[in-house]
mmCIF file of C-alpha atoms in Angstrom:
data_model
loop_
_atom_site.group_PDB
_atom_site.id
_atom_site.type_symbol
_atom_site.label_atom_id
_atom_site.label_comp_id
_atom_site.label_asym_id
_atom_site.label_seq_id
_atom_site.Cartn_x
_atom_site.Cartn_y
_atom_site.Cartn_z
ATOM 1 C CA MET A 156 74.656 30.633 -81.377
ATOM 2 C CA THR A 157 70.892 30.318 -81.790
ATOM 3 C CA LYS A 158 68.798 32.243 -84.282
ATOM 4 C CA ASP A 159 66.199 34.875 -83.368
ATOM 5 C CA ILE A 160 63.010 32.950 -82.610
ATOM 6 C CA LEU A 161 60.876 35.783 -83.987
ATOM 7 C CA ASP A 162 62.196 34.735 -87.403
ATOM 8 C CA ALA A 163 61.046 31.148 -86.924
ATOM 9 C CA VAL A 164 58.523 29.877 -89.455
ATOM 10 C CA PHE A 165 56.357 28.417 -86.692
ATOM 11 C CA ILE A 166 56.102 31.788 -84.916
ATOM 12 C CA LYS A 167 55.203 33.542 -88.161
ATOM 13 C CA GLU A 168 52.615 30.875 -89.006
ATOM 14 C CA MET A 169 50.997 31.226 -85.599
ATOM 15 C CA ALA A 170 50.944 35.031 -85.796
ATOM 16 C CA LYS A 171 49.429 35.017 -89.279
ATOM 17 C CA THR A 172 46.795 32.425 -88.368
ATOM 18 C CA THR A 173 45.701 34.092 -85.140
ATOM 19 C CA SER A 174 45.410 37.415 -86.964
ATOM 20 C CA ASN A 175 43.245 35.819 -89.647
ATOM 21 C CA LEU A 176 41.029 34.132 -87.066
ATOM 22 C CA TYR A 177 40.510 37.447 -85.286
ATOM 23 C CA ARG A 178 39.902 39.308 -88.555
ATOM 24 C CA LEU A 179 37.212 36.810 -89.525
ATOM 25 C CA GLY A 180 35.481 37.299 -86.189
ATOM 26 C CA TRP A 181 35.993 33.718 -85.059
ATOM 27 C CA ASP A 182 38.090 34.601 -82.008
ATOM 28 C CA GLU A 183 36.633 37.609 -80.240
ATOM 29 C CA ARG A 184 38.341 38.898 -77.100
ATOM 30 C CA ASN A 185 40.394 35.997 -75.716
ATOM 31 C CA GLY A 186 38.259 33.345 -77.401
ATOM 32 C CA GLY A 187 40.085 30.519 -79.125
ATOM 33 C CA ASN A 188 43.367 28.687 -78.665
ATOM 34 C CA ILE A 189 45.946 26.836 -80.746
ATOM 35 C CA THR A 190 48.607 24.255 -79.929
ATOM 36 C CA TYR A 191 51.312 23.429 -82.464
ATOM 37 C CA LEU A 192 53.508 20.339 -81.985
ATOM 38 C CA LEU A 193 57.119 21.180 -82.852
ATOM 39 C CA ASP A 194 60.153 19.036 -83.632
ATOM 40 C CA GLU A 195 63.003 19.329 -81.145
ATOM 41 C CA LYS A 196 65.414 20.106 -83.989
ATOM 42 C CA GLU A 197 63.430 23.125 -85.159
ATOM 43 C CA VAL A 198 63.105 24.399 -81.584
ATOM 44 C CA ALA A 199 66.824 23.922 -80.956
ATOM 45 C CA GLU A 200 67.645 26.258 -83.841
ATOM 46 C CA TYR A 201 66.204 29.109 -81.783
ATOM 47 C CA LEU A 202 66.315 28.069 -78.122
ATOM 48 C CA ASP A 203 68.500 26.241 -75.666
ATOM 49 C CA VAL A 204 66.081 23.391 -74.923
ATOM 50 C CA LYS A 205 67.761 22.821 -71.548
ATOM 51 C CA GLN A 206 67.135 26.395 -70.420
ATOM 52 C CA ILE A 207 63.866 26.286 -68.467
ATOM 53 C CA ILE A 208 62.349 29.653 -67.522
ATOM 54 C CA ARG A 209 59.755 28.163 -65.165
ATOM 55 C CA THR A 210 57.758 25.014 -64.641
ATOM 56 C CA ILE A 211 53.961 25.151 -64.763
ATOM 57 C CA PRO A 212 51.943 22.379 -63.038
ATOM 58 C CA MET A 213 49.225 20.736 -65.097
ATOM 59 C CA ASP A 214 45.981 19.115 -63.916
ATOM 60 C CA PHE A 215 46.250 16.338 -66.470
ATOM 61 C CA ASP A 216 48.352 13.247 -67.033
ATOM 62 C CA GLY A 217 50.322 14.150 -70.123
ATOM 63 C CA GLU A 218 52.857 11.326 -69.875
ATOM 64 C CA LYS A 219 52.038 10.160 -73.418
ATOM 65 C CA LEU A 220 53.390 13.510 -74.630
ATOM 66 C CA ALA A 221 56.413 13.564 -72.297
ATOM 67 C CA GLY A 222 59.353 15.445 -73.758
ATOM 68 C CA LYS A 223 57.387 16.900 -76.667
ATOM 69 C CA PHE A 224 57.546 20.595 -77.577
ATOM 70 C CA PHE A 225 54.582 22.833 -78.359
ATOM 71 C CA LEU A 226 53.926 26.413 -79.370
ATOM 72 C CA VAL A 227 50.795 27.452 -77.446
ATOM 73 C CA THR A 228 48.597 30.533 -77.303
ATOM 74 C CA GLY A 229 48.357 32.103 -73.852
ATOM 75 C CA SER A 230 45.512 32.027 -71.366
ATOM 76 C CA GLY A 231 43.408 35.184 -71.524
ATOM 77 C CA LYS A 232 45.340 36.501 -74.517
ATOM 78 C CA TYR A 233 43.725 38.238 -77.465
ATOM 79 C CA PHE A 234 44.515 36.827 -80.909
ATOM 80 C CA LYS A 235 44.574 40.350 -82.331
ATOM 81 C CA ASN A 236 47.706 41.069 -80.265
ATOM 82 C CA VAL A 237 49.810 38.030 -81.210
ATOM 83 C CA GLU A 238 51.350 39.508 -84.341
ATOM 84 C CA GLU A 239 52.415 42.693 -82.542
ATOM 85 C CA ALA A 240 53.660 41.021 -79.337
ATOM 86 C CA PRO A 241 54.303 37.304 -79.871
ATOM 87 C CA ALA A 242 56.541 36.913 -76.815
ATOM 88 C CA VAL A 243 53.739 38.084 -74.518
ATOM 89 C CA ASN A 244 50.921 36.121 -76.117
ATOM 90 C CA LEU A 245 52.635 32.860 -77.065
ATOM 91 C CA GLY A 246 54.828 30.325 -75.316
ATOM 92 C CA VAL A 247 57.080 27.452 -76.310
ATOM 93 C CA ILE A 248 56.673 24.673 -73.765
ATOM 94 C CA GLN A 249 57.954 21.152 -73.231
ATOM 95 C CA VAL A 250 55.947 18.473 -71.450
ATOM 96 C CA SER A 251 57.795 17.206 -68.360
ATOM 97 C CA GLU A 252 59.018 13.617 -68.214
ATOM 98 C CA ASP A 253 56.301 12.634 -65.723
ATOM 99 C CA GLY A 254 53.619 14.429 -67.745
ATOM 100 C CA LYS A 255 52.385 16.424 -64.755
ATOM 101 C CA ALA A 256 53.758 19.810 -65.784
ATOM 102 C CA VAL A 257 55.114 21.805 -68.692
ATOM 103 C CA HIS A 258 58.442 23.630 -68.839
ATOM 104 C CA LEU A 259 58.352 27.134 -70.301
ATOM 105 C CA LEU A 260 61.276 27.685 -72.683
ATOM 106 C CA TRP A 261 60.175 30.975 -74.245
ATOM 107 C CA GLY A 262 57.295 33.447 -74.127
ATOM 108 C CA TYR A 263 54.549 34.498 -71.687
ATOM 109 C CA THR A 264 56.893 37.306 -70.742
ATOM 110 C CA ASP A 265 54.257 39.025 -68.604
ATOM 111 C CA GLY A 266 54.030 35.957 -66.353
ATOM 112 C CA GLY A 267 51.206 34.421 -68.363
ATOM 113 C CA LEU A 268 50.194 30.791 -68.731
ATOM 114 C CA PRO A 269 49.276 28.432 -71.569
ATOM 115 C CA THR A 270 45.632 28.364 -72.615
ATOM 116 C CA SER A 271 43.236 27.019 -69.990
ATOM 117 C CA GLU A 272 42.149 24.500 -72.629
ATOM 118 C CA LEU A 273 45.627 22.906 -72.618
ATOM 119 C CA PRO A 274 44.414 19.541 -71.228
ATOM 120 C CA ALA A 275 41.701 19.383 -73.925
ATOM 121 C CA HIS A 276 44.308 20.151 -76.572
ATOM 122 C CA PHE A 277 46.757 17.595 -75.244
ATOM 123 C CA MET A 278 44.065 14.914 -75.109
ATOM 124 C CA SER A 279 43.206 15.676 -78.730
ATOM 125 C CA HIS A 280 46.884 15.590 -79.738
ATOM 126 C CA ILE A 281 47.217 12.149 -78.154
ATOM 127 C CA ALA A 282 44.103 10.928 -79.980
ATOM 128 C CA ARG A 283 45.134 12.323 -83.365
ATOM 129 C CA LEU A 284 48.745 11.123 -83.107
ATOM 130 C CA SER A 285 47.430 7.604 -82.523
ATOM 131 C CA VAL A 286 45.613 7.866 -85.865
ATOM 132 C CA ASP A 287 48.035 10.024 -87.850
ATOM 133 C CA PRO A 288 51.567 10.600 -86.490
ATOM 134 C CA GLU A 289 51.858 13.640 -88.782
ATOM 135 C CA ASN A 290 49.036 15.567 -87.073
ATOM 136 C CA ARG A 291 50.661 18.551 -85.381
ATOM 137 C CA VAL A 292 47.997 21.226 -84.927
ATOM 138 C CA ILE A 293 44.893 21.491 -82.745
ATOM 139 C CA MET A 294 42.860 24.661 -83.311
ATOM 140 C CA HIS A 295 39.807 25.909 -81.424
ATOM 141 C CA CYS A 296 37.738 28.890 -82.530
ATOM 142 C CA HIS A 297 34.215 30.296 -82.446
ATOM 143 C CA ALA A 298 33.398 30.053 -86.152
ATOM 144 C CA THR A 299 30.263 32.176 -86.414
ATOM 145 C CA HIS A 300 27.970 30.268 -88.746
ATOM 146 C CA LEU A 301 28.887 26.834 -87.423
ATOM 147 C CA LEU A 302 28.076 28.120 -83.949
ATOM 148 C CA ALA A 303 24.753 29.500 -85.201
ATOM 149 C CA MET A 304 23.854 26.160 -86.817
ATOM 150 C CA THR A 305 24.026 24.451 -83.430
ATOM 151 C CA PHE A 306 20.974 26.460 -82.352
ATOM 152 C CA THR A 307 18.817 25.693 -85.378
ATOM 153 C CA HIS A 308 19.972 22.387 -86.879
ATOM 154 C CA GLU A 309 19.439 18.848 -85.670
ATOM 155 C CA LEU A 310 22.490 17.938 -83.567
ATOM 156 C CA THR A 311 23.141 14.449 -84.844
ATOM 157 C CA GLU A 312 26.474 13.896 -86.518
ATOM 158 C CA GLN A 313 25.003 12.327 -89.645
ATOM 159 C CA ALA A 314 22.405 15.050 -90.241
ATOM 160 C CA PHE A 315 24.800 17.911 -89.463
ATOM 161 C CA THR A 316 27.518 16.439 -91.674
ATOM 162 C CA ARG A 317 25.213 15.764 -94.630
ATOM 163 C CA THR A 318 23.936 19.345 -94.542
ATOM 164 C CA LEU A 319 27.492 20.687 -94.685
ATOM 165 C CA TRP A 320 28.388 18.286 -97.511
ATOM 166 C CA GLN A 321 25.351 19.483 -99.469
ATOM 167 C CA MET A 322 26.104 23.186 -99.062
ATOM 168 C CA CYS A 323 29.469 23.245 -100.804
ATOM 169 C CA THR A 324 30.848 20.732 -103.290
ATOM 170 C CA GLU A 325 34.354 20.627 -101.808
ATOM 171 C CA CYS A 326 33.189 19.659 -98.290
ATOM 172 C CA LEU A 327 32.978 15.914 -98.883
ATOM 173 C CA VAL A 328 36.467 15.990 -100.374
ATOM 174 C CA VAL A 329 37.911 18.001 -97.463
ATOM 175 C CA PHE A 330 36.269 16.112 -94.579
ATOM 176 C CA PRO A 331 34.822 12.793 -95.859
ATOM 177 C CA GLU A 332 34.841 11.419 -92.297
ATOM 178 C CA GLY A 333 32.278 14.064 -91.343
ATOM 179 C CA VAL A 334 32.119 16.108 -88.160
ATOM 180 C CA GLY A 335 31.883 14.903 -84.584
ATOM 181 C CA ILE A 336 29.534 16.540 -82.095
ATOM 182 C CA ILE A 337 29.771 16.433 -78.298
ATOM 183 C CA PRO A 338 27.136 17.531 -75.759
ATOM 184 C CA TRP A 339 27.375 21.029 -74.279
ATOM 185 C CA LEU A 340 30.014 20.850 -71.536
ATOM 186 C CA VAL A 341 31.808 23.410 -69.372
ATOM 187 C CA PRO A 342 34.965 24.598 -71.199
ATOM 188 C CA GLY A 343 38.362 24.364 -69.566
ATOM 189 C CA THR A 344 37.550 21.031 -67.903
ATOM 190 C CA ASN A 345 39.033 17.597 -68.386
ATOM 191 C CA GLU A 346 35.502 16.344 -69.091
ATOM 192 C CA ILE A 347 35.197 18.389 -72.277
ATOM 193 C CA GLY A 348 38.733 17.379 -73.245
ATOM 194 C CA GLU A 349 37.932 13.693 -72.837
ATOM 195 C CA ALA A 350 34.726 13.974 -74.874
ATOM 196 C CA THR A 351 36.524 15.871 -77.638
ATOM 197 C CA SER A 352 39.500 13.516 -77.791
ATOM 198 C CA GLU A 353 37.232 10.479 -78.032
ATOM 199 C CA LYS A 354 35.652 11.999 -81.144
ATOM 200 C CA MET A 355 39.098 12.966 -82.469
ATOM 201 C CA LYS A 356 39.898 9.288 -82.967
ATOM 202 C CA GLU A 357 37.553 9.338 -85.972
ATOM 203 C CA ASN A 358 37.059 13.005 -86.870
ATOM 204 C CA ARG A 359 39.280 16.035 -87.444
ATOM 205 C CA LEU A 360 36.399 18.458 -86.844
ATOM 206 C CA ILE A 361 34.519 18.451 -83.547
ATOM 207 C CA VAL A 362 31.563 20.748 -82.939
ATOM 208 C CA TRP A 363 31.051 22.144 -79.449
ATOM 209 C CA PRO A 364 27.350 23.116 -79.482
ATOM 210 C CA HIS A 365 26.639 26.787 -78.717
ATOM 211 C CA HIS A 366 30.374 27.392 -78.344
ATOM 212 C CA GLY A 367 32.586 26.686 -81.335
ATOM 213 C CA ILE A 368 34.655 24.068 -83.092
ATOM 214 C CA TYR A 369 37.871 22.065 -82.704
ATOM 215 C CA GLY A 370 39.976 21.184 -85.733
ATOM 216 C CA ALA A 371 43.060 19.021 -86.194
ATOM 217 C CA GLY A 372 45.562 18.734 -89.020
ATOM 218 C CA GLN A 373 49.103 18.162 -90.158
ATOM 219 C CA SER A 374 49.881 21.850 -90.613
ATOM 220 C CA MET A 375 48.573 25.256 -89.633
ATOM 221 C CA ASP A 376 47.267 25.883 -93.157
ATOM 222 C CA GLU A 377 45.532 22.513 -93.396
ATOM 223 C CA THR A 378 43.807 22.910 -90.033
ATOM 224 C CA PHE A 379 42.729 26.478 -90.749
ATOM 225 C CA GLY A 380 41.488 25.418 -94.177
ATOM 226 C CA LEU A 381 39.530 22.524 -92.709
ATOM 227 C CA ILE A 382 37.618 24.813 -90.340
ATOM 228 C CA GLU A 383 37.312 27.475 -93.032
ATOM 229 C CA THR A 384 35.663 25.015 -95.425
ATOM 230 C CA ALA A 385 33.108 23.813 -92.876
ATOM 231 C CA GLU A 386 32.398 27.407 -91.829
ATOM 232 C CA LYS A 387 31.807 28.456 -95.452
ATOM 233 C CA ALA A 388 29.277 25.631 -95.822
ATOM 234 C CA ALA A 389 27.559 26.738 -92.604
ATOM 235 C CA GLU A 390 27.426 30.299 -93.903
ATOM 236 C CA VAL A 391 25.815 29.114 -97.140
ATOM 237 C CA TYR A 392 23.301 27.116 -95.079
ATOM 238 C CA THR A 393 22.460 30.231 -93.060
ATOM 239 C CA ILE A 394 21.897 32.263 -96.240
ATOM 240 C CA VAL A 395 19.867 29.492 -97.870
ATOM 241 C CA MET A 396 17.567 29.178 -94.861
ATOM 242 C CA SER A 397 17.071 32.946 -94.755
ATOM 243 C CA GLN A 398 16.085 32.860 -98.432
ATOM 244 C CA GLY A 399 13.246 30.434 -97.771
ATOM 245 C CA GLY A 400 14.956 27.097 -97.307
ATOM 246 C CA ILE A 401 16.394 24.374 -99.521
ATOM 247 C CA LYS A 402 14.628 23.837 -102.865
ATOM 248 C CA GLN A 403 17.337 21.672 -104.424
ATOM 249 C CA ALA A 404 20.699 20.335 -103.260
ATOM 250 C CA ILE A 405 23.582 18.034 -104.129
ATOM 251 C CA THR A 406 22.113 14.519 -104.132
ATOM 252 C CA ASP A 407 23.597 11.478 -102.421
ATOM 253 C CA GLU A 408 24.290 9.987 -105.866
ATOM 254 C CA GLN A 409 26.215 13.115 -106.807
ATOM 255 C CA LEU A 410 28.147 13.026 -103.525
ATOM 256 C CA LYS A 411 29.121 9.408 -104.221
ATOM 257 C CA ALA A 412 30.289 10.358 -107.731
ATOM 258 C CA LEU A 413 32.276 13.231 -106.219
ATOM 259 C CA GLY A 414 33.973 10.860 -103.792
ATOM 260 C CA GLU A 415 34.863 8.452 -106.583
ATOM 261 C CA ARG A 416 36.343 11.271 -108.660
ATOM 262 C CA PHE A 417 38.590 12.504 -105.827
ATOM 263 C CA GLY A 418 39.390 9.156 -104.225
ATOM 264 C CA VAL A 419 37.598 9.713 -100.926
ATOM 265 C CA GLU A 420 34.796 7.750 -99.330
ATOM 266 C CA ALA A 421 31.964 9.260 -97.329
ATOM 267 C CA LYS A 422 31.646 7.954 -93.794
ATOM 268 C CA ALA A 423 29.806 4.636 -93.838
ATOM 269 C CA GLY A 424 26.058 4.974 -93.380
ATOM 270 C CA TYR A 425 25.958 8.737 -93.937
ATOM 271 C CA LEU A 426 24.597 8.552 -97.508
ATOM 272 C CA ASN A 427 21.548 6.690 -98.728
ATOM 273 C CA ASN A 428 22.275 3.512 -100.658
#
C-alpha cells in the first residue's frame, strides 16, 4: 500500500518554494516554472510507477532522460495556488523510453499540462547532469532586481558577474563560476532552451535579459538560495545606483583573498591580475 503523496517531502518542498517565490514577487501570475528530478524509489513510495494516467507528446528529443521521473509545475498555473491545491498545479511525470513524450503519473487533475518551458528545463537538466550527476533542480523565475539590471547594466558575462560579486561578499563564494547570459529569445521555444543549456555546462545561473533567470542545483534549497543570493546583490546594486553610484567596492585583491579563505576560485579571467 502506497503512502499519501501529499505527505511526500518533495511535494512539500515544491509547495513551500513556489509560495516563497510568489511572496517575493518573483513569479507573478503564471510566471516561473520548476522541474525537480526524483529517484524512482522515492516516487514508488507514493505512486504505482506503472499506472499511467495519460501520455503527453513532447516537441523535444528527451531520450537522454528516458525513464527518469520529475515533479513539474503546470503550464499556466499560479505559484500562489500550489500550496492550497498541489494536485491541480503540479504533476509527477516520467519521460518515455523513446524520449518523445512524458507519462503523467499524478497531478494536473484539471487536465493541465507540464510547463511550456519543459524542453528548456530538460535541456538544462541534461547539461547539468553531464557536469554534476547530483544536480536535480532547475528553477526559473522573474527575480525583480536581476531583471531590472538587464536594462541598465552592460550585458557581458564578466562585467555583470563582477558587479554582483562586488555588491555582496558571499556572492563569489556562492557562485564563483559567475553567471551566464543569453541573448533575448522567445520563451517556450527550443531555441531558448538550447542557448540556456549550452551556458548550463559552465554556469548554474543563467540570465535571460528583460525576462528573468534560470538556476540549477542539487536541492530545492540550494537552487533557491543561489538565485536569492544573486538577487540580493542585484537589489544592493539598484539601491547603490539610486544613491549616486559606486564610491568604493570590494577590490579584486579582496575577492581573491575571499576565494582563498573559502576554497573557491573565481572564473578565470574575471578578476584583474
